[in-house]
PDB file of C-alpha atoms in Angstrom:
ATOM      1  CA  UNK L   1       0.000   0.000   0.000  1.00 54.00           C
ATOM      2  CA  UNK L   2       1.286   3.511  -1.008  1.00 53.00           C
ATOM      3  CA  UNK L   3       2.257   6.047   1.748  1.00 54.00           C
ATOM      4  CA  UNK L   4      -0.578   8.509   0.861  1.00 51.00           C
ATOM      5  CA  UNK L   5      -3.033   5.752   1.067  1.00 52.00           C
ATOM      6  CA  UNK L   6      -1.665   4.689   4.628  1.00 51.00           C
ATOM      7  CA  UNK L   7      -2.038   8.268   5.027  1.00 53.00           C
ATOM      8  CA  UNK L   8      -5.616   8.753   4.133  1.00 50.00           C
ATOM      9  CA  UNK L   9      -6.671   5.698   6.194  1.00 46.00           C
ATOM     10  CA  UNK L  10      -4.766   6.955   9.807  1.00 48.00           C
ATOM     11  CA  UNK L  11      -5.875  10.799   9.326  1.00 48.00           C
ATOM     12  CA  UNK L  12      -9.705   9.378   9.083  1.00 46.00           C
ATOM     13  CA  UNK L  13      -9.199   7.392  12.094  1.00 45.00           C
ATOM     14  CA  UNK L  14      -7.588   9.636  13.830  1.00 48.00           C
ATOM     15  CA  UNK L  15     -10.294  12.384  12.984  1.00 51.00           C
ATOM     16  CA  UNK L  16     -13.170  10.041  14.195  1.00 42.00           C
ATOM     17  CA  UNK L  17     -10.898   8.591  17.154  1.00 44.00           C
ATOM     18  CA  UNK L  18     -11.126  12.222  18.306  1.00 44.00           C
ATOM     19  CA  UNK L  19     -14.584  13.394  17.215  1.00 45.00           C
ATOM     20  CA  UNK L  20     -13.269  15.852  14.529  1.00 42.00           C
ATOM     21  CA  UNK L  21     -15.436  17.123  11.494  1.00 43.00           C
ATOM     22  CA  UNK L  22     -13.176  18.980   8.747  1.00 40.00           C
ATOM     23  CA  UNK L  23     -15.947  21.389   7.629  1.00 39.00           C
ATOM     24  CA  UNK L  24     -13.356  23.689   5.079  1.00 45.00           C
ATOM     25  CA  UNK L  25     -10.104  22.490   3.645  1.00 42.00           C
ATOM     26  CA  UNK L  26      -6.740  23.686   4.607  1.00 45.00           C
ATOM     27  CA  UNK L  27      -7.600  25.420   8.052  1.00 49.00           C
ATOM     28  CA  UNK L  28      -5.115  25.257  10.304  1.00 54.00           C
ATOM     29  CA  UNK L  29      -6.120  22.460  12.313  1.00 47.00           C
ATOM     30  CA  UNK L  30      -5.411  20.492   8.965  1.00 47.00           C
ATOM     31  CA  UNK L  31      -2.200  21.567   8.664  1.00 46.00           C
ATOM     32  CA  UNK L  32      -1.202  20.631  11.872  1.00 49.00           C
ATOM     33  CA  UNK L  33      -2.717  17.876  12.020  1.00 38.00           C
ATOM     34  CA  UNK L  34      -0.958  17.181   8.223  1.00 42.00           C
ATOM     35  CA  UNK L  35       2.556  18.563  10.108  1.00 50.00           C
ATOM     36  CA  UNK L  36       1.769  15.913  12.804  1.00 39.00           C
ATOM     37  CA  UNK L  37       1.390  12.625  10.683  1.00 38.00           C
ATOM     38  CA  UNK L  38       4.051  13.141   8.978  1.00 46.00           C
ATOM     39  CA  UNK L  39       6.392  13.639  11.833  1.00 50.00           C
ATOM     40  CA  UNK L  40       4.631  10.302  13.611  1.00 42.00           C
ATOM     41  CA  UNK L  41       4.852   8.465  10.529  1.00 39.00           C
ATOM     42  CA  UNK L  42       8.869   9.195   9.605  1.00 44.00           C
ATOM     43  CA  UNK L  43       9.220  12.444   7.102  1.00 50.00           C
ATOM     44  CA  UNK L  44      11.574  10.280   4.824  1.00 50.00           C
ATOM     45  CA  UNK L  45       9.371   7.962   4.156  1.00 47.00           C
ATOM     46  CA  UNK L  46       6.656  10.514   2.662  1.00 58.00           C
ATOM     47  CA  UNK L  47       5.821   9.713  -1.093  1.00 69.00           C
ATOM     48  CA  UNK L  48       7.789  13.190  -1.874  1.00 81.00           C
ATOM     49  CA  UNK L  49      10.961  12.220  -0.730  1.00 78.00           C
ATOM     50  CA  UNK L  50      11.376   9.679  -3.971  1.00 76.00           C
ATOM     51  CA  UNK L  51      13.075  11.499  -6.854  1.00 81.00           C
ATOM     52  CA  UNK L  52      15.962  12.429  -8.774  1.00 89.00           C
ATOM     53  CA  UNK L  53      19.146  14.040  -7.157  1.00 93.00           C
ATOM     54  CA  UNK L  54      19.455  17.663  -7.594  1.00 94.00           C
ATOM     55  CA  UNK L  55      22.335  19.049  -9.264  1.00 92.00           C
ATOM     56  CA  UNK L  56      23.530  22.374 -10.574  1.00 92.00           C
ATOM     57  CA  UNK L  57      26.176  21.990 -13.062  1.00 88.00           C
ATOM     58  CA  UNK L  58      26.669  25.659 -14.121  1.00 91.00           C
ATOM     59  CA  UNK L  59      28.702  28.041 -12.299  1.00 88.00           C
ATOM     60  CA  UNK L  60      27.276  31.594 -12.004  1.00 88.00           C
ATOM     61  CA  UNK L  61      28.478  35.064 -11.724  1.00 80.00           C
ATOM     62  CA  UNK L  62      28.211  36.287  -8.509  1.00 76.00           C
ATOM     63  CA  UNK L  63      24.470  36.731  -7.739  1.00 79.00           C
ATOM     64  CA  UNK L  64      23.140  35.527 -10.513  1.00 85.00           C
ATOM     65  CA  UNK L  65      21.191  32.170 -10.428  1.00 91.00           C
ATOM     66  CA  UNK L  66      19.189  29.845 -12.245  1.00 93.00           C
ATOM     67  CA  UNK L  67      16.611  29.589  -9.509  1.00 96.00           C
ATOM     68  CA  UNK L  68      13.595  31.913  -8.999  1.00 95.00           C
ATOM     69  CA  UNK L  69      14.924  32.488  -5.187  1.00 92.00           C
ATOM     70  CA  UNK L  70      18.460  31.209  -4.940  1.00 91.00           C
ATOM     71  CA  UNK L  71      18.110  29.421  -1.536  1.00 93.00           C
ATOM     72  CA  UNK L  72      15.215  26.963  -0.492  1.00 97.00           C
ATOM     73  CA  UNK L  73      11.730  28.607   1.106  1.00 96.00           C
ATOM     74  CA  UNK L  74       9.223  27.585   3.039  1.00 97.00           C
ATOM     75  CA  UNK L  75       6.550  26.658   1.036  1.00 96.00           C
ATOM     76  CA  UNK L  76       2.713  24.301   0.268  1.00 97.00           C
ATOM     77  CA  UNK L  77       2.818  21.697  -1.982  1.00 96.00           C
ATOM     78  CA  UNK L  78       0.321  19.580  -3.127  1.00 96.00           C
ATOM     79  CA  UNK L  79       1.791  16.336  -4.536  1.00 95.00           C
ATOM     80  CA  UNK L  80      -0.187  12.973  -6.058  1.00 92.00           C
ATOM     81  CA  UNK L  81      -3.546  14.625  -4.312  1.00 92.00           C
ATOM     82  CA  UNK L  82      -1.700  15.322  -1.105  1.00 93.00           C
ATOM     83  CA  UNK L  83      -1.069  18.270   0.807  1.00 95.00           C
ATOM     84  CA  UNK L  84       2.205  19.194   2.389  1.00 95.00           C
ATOM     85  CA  UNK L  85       2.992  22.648   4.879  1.00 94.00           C
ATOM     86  CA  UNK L  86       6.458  23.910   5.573  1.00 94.00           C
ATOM     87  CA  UNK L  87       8.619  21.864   3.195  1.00 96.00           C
ATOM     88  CA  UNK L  88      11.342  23.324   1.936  1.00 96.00           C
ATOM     89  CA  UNK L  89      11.257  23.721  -1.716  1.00 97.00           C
ATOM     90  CA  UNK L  90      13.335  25.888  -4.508  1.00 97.00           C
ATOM     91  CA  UNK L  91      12.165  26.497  -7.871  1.00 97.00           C
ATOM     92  CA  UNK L  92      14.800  26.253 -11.034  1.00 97.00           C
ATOM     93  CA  UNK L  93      13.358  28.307 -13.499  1.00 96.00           C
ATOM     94  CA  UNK L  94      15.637  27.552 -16.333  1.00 96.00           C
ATOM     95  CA  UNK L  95      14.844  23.866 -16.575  1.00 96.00           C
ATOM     96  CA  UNK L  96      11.676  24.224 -14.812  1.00 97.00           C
ATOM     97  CA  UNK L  97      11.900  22.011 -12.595  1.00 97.00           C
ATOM     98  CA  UNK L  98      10.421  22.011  -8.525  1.00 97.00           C
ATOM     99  CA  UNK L  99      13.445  20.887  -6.387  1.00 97.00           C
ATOM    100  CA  UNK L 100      12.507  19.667  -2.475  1.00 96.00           C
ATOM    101  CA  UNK L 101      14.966  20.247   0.444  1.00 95.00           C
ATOM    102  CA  UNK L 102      14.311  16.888   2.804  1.00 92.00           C
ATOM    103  CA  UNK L 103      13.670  17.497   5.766  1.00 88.00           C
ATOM    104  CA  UNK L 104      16.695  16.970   7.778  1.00 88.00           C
ATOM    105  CA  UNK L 105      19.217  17.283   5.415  1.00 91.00           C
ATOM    106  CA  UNK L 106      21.549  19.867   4.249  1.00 92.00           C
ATOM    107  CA  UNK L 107      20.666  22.094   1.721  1.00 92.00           C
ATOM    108  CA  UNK L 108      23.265  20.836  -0.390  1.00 91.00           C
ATOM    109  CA  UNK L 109      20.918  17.854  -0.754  1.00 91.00           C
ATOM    110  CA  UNK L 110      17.860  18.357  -3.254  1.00 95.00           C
ATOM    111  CA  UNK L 111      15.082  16.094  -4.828  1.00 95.00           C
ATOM    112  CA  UNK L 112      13.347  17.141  -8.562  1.00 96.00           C
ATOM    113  CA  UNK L 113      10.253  16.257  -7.880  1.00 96.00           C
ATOM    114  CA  UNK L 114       8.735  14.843 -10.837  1.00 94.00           C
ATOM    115  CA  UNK L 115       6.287  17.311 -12.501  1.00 93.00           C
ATOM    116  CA  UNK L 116       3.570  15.178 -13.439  1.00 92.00           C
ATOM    117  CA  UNK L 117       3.244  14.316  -9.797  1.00 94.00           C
ATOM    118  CA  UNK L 118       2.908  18.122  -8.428  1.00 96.00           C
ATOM    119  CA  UNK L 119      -0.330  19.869  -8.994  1.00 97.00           C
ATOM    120  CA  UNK L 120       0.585  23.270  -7.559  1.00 97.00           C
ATOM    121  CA  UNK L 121       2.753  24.153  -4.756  1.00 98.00           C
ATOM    122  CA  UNK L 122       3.268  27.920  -3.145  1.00 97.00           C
ATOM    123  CA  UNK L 123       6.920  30.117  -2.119  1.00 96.00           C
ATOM    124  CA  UNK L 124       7.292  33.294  -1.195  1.00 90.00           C
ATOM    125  CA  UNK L 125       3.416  34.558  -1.569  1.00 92.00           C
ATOM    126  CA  UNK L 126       3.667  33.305  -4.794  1.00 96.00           C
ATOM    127  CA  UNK L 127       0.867  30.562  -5.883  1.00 98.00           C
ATOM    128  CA  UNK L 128       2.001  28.178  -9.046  1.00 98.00           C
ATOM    129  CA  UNK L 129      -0.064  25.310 -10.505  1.00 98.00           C
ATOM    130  CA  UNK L 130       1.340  22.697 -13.272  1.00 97.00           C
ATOM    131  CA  UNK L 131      -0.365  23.005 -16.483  1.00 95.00           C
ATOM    132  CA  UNK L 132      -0.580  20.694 -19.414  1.00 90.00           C
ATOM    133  CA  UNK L 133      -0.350  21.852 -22.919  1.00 81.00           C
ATOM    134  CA  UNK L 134      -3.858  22.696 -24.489  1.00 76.00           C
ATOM    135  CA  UNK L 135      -4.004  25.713 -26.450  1.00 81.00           C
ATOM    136  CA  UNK L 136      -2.442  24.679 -29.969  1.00 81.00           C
ATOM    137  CA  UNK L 137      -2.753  28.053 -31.139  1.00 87.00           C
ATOM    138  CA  UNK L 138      -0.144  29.544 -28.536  1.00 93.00           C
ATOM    139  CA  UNK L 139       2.557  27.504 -28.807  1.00 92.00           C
ATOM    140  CA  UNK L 140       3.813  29.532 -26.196  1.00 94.00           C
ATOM    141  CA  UNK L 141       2.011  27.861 -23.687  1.00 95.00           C
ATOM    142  CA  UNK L 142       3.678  25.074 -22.676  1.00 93.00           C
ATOM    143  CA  UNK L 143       3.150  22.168 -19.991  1.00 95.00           C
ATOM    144  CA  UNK L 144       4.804  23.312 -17.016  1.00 96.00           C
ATOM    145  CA  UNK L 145       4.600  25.350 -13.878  1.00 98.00           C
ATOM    146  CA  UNK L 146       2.998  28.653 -13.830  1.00 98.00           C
ATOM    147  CA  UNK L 147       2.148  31.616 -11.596  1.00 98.00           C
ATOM    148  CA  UNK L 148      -0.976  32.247 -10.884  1.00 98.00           C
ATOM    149  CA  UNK L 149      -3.563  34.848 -10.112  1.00 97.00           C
ATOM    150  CA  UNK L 150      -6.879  34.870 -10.002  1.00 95.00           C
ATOM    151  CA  UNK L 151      -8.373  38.047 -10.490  1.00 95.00           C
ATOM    152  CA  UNK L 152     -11.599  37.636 -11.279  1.00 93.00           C
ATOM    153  CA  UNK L 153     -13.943  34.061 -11.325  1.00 92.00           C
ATOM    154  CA  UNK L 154     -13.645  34.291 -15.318  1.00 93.00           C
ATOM    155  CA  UNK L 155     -10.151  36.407 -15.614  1.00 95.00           C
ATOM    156  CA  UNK L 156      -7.155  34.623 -14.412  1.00 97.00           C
ATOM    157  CA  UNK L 157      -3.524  35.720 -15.283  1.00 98.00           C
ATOM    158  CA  UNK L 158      -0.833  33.322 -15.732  1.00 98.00           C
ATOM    159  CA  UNK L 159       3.228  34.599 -15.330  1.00 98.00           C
ATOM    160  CA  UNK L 160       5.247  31.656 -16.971  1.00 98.00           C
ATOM    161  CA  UNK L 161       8.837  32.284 -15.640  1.00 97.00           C
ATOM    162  CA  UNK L 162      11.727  31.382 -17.416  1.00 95.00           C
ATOM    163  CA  UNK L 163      15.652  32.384 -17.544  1.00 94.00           C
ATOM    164  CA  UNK L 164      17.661  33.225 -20.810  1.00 94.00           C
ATOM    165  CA  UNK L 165      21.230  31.546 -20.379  1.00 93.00           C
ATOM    166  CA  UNK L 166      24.531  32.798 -21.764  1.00 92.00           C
ATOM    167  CA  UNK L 167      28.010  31.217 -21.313  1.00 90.00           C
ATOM    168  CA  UNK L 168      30.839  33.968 -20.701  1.00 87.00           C
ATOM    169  CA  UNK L 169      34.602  32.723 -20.821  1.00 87.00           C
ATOM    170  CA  UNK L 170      37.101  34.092 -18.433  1.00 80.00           C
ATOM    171  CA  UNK L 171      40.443  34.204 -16.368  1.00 80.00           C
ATOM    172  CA  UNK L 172      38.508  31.591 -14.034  1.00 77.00           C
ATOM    173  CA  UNK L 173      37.022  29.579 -16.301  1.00 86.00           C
ATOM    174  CA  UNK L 174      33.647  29.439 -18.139  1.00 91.00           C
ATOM    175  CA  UNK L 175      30.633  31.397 -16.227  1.00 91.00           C
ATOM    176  CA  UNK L 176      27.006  30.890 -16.673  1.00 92.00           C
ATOM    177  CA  UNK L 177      24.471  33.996 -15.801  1.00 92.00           C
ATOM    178  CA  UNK L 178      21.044  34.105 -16.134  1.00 94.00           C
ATOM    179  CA  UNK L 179      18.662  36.844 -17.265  1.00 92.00           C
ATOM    180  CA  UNK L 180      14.158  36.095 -16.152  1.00 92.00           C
ATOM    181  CA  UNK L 181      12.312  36.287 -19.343  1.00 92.00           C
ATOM    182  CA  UNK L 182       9.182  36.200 -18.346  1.00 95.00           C
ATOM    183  CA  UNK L 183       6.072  35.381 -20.406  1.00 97.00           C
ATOM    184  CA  UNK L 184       2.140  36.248 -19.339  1.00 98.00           C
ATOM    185  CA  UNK L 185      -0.879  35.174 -20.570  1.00 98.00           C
ATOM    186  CA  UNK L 186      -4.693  36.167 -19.650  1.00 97.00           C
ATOM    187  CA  UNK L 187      -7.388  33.466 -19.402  1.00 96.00           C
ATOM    188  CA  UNK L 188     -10.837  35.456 -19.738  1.00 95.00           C
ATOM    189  CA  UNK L 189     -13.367  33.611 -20.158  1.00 93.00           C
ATOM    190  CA  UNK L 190     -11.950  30.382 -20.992  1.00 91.00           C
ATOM    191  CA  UNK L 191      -9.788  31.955 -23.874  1.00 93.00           C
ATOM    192  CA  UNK L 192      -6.283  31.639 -23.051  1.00 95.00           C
ATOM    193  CA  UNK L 193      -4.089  35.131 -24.767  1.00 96.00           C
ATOM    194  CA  UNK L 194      -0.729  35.806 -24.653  1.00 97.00           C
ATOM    195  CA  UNK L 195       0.440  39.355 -23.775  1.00 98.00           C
ATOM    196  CA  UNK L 196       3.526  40.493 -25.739  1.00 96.00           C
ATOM    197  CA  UNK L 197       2.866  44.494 -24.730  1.00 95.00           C
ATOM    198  CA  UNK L 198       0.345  46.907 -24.050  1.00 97.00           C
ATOM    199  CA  UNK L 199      -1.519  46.870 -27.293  1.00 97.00           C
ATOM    200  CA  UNK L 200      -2.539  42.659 -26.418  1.00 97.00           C
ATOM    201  CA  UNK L 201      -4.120  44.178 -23.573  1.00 97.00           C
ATOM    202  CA  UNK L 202      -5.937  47.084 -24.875  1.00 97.00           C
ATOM    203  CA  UNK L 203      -7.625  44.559 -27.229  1.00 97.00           C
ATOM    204  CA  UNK L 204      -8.684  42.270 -24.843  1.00 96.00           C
ATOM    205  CA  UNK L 205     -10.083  45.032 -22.688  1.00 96.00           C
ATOM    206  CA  UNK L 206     -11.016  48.255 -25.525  1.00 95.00           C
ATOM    207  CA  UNK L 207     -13.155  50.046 -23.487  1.00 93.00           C
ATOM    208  CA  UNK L 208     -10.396  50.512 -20.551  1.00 94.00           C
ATOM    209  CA  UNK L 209      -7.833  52.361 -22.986  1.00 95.00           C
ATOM    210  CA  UNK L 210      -7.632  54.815 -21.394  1.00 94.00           C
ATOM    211  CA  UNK L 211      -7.304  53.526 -17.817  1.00 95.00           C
ATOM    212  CA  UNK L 212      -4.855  51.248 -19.448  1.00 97.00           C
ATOM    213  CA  UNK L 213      -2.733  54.117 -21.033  1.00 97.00           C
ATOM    214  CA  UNK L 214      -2.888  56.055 -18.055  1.00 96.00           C
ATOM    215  CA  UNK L 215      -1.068  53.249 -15.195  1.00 97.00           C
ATOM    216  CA  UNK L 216       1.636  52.542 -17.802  1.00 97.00           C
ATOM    217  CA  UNK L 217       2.242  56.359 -17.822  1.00 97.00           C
ATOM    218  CA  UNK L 218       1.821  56.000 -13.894  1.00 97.00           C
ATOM    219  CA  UNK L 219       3.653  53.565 -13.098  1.00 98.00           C
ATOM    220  CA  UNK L 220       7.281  53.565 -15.682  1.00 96.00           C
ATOM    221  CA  UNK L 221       9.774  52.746 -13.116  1.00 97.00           C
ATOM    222  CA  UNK L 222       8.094  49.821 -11.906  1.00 97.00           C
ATOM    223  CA  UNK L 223       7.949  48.392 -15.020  1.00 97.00           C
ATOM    224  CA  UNK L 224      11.421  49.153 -15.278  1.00 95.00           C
ATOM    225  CA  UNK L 225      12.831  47.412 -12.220  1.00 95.00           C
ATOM    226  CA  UNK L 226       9.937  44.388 -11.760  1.00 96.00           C
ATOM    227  CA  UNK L 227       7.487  43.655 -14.962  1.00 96.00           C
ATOM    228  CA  UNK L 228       6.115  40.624 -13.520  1.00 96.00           C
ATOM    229  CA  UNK L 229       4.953  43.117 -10.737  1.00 97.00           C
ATOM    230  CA  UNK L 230       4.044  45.268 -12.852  1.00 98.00           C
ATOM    231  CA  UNK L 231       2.232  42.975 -14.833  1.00 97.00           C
ATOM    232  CA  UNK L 232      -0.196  42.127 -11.509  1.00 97.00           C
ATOM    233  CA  UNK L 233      -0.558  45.406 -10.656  1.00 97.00           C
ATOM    234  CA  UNK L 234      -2.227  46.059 -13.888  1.00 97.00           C
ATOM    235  CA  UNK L 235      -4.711  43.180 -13.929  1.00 97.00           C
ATOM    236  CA  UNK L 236      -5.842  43.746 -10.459  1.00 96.00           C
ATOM    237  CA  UNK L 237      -6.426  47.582 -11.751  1.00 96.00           C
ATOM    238  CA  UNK L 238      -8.268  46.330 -15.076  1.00 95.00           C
ATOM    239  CA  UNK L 239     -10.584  44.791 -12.477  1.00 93.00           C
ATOM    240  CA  UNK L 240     -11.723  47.355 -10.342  1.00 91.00           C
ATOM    241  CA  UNK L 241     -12.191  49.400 -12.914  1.00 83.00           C
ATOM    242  CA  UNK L 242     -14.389  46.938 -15.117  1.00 76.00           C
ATOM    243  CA  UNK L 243     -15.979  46.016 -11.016  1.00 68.00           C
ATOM    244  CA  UNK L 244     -17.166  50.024 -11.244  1.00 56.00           C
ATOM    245  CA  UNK L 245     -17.978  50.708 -14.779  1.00 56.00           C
ATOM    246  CA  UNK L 246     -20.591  47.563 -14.321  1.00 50.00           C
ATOM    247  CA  UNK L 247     -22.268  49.062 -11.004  1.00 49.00           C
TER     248      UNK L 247
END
């Protein structure tokens, strides 16, 4: 029998050994008592603990990294239908792939968790969820893992990281560095759009030119030193003001 079905099978009789009802998913009395099977069960023998090694074979300029955050967070994953709170986990967004700290272990030591496995995991106030190719018109869109926000019940935006690679020889050696390239798309409606500038957006949303025009003029220098910011900023704005033009 699997670990997650032992684990299904002790956290029901533990819930009815004492009297508990789970009325709404992921309060905290589910996380600890998620934290607390897996401590009384052994954390290395969790289902998320089998994988490949980890390994970085390029050598970077001096802060400059392949990774999204170059050290592992704290972080929600949800793995084979399971949930698991205040793993460590590190995202490499050049190969795209979710790497898991064990618990325990140095953090010299990483898992890749295998990506058809992982169904969306969370770092840093950051939500992603894995995706499968469906849109055959964007080849842009791509299986893998994605940011996501959802902004409205039919408008969700999608942030699909990604890092540019170039190889520099020097004195030392050969260097690596990395430069985000980040790619969006908008889901309205069930129509999935990907945003190359400004005018992708005005199409999508005509009658908030203006509105549109006016927080790019606004807001320059944070598109300048963090797009993807940026980026959220502006859906969340598109919004509201589609929320007030409709009341």
């Amino acid at each position: 029998m699997k670990n997650y079905q032992k684990k299904i099978i002790f956290l029901i009789l533990f819930g009815l050994f004492l009297n508990i009802y789970v009325i709404q998913a992921q309060t905290n009395n589910d996380i600890n008592i998620y934290n607390w099977y897996d401590k009384t069960v052994g954390e290395d023998n969790l289902d998320i603990n089998n994988g490949i090694p980890h390994t970085n074979l390029y050598r970077s300029v001096q802060d400059n990294y392949l990774y999204l955050i170059n050290q592992y967070e704290l972080g929600k994953l949800s793995y084979e239908g399971q949930n698991y709170y205040n793993v460590k986990l590190k995202y490499d967004i050049y190969r795209d792939i979710l790497v898991l700290n064990p618990s325990g272990q140095s953090e010299n030591i990483g898992i890749n968790l295998t990506q058809n496995k992982v169904e969306s995991f969370s770092i840093q106030d950051k939500n992603f969820v894995k995706i499968e190719k469906k849109v055959e018109a964007i080849p842009e869109f791509t299986t893998g893992y994605y940011e996501v926000s959802k902004i409205a019940p039919d408008f969700t935006f999608y942030i699909k990281h990604h890092k540019d690679i170039q190889k520099t020889v020097s004195e030392n050696g050969i260097l690596y560095s990395f430069k985000e390239n980040s790619l969006f798309f908008i889901d309205l409606k069930n129509n999935i759009s990907l945003i190359k500038g400004k005018n992708d957006i005005i199409k999508l949303f005509p009658e908030q030119k203006k509105q549109i025009n006016g927080f790019y003029l606004l807001n320059r220098e944070l598109k300048q030193s963090d797009l993807n910011q940026f980026m959220k900023n502006l859906m969340k704005y598109i919004s509201n003001s589609l929320l007030i033009q409709t009341k």
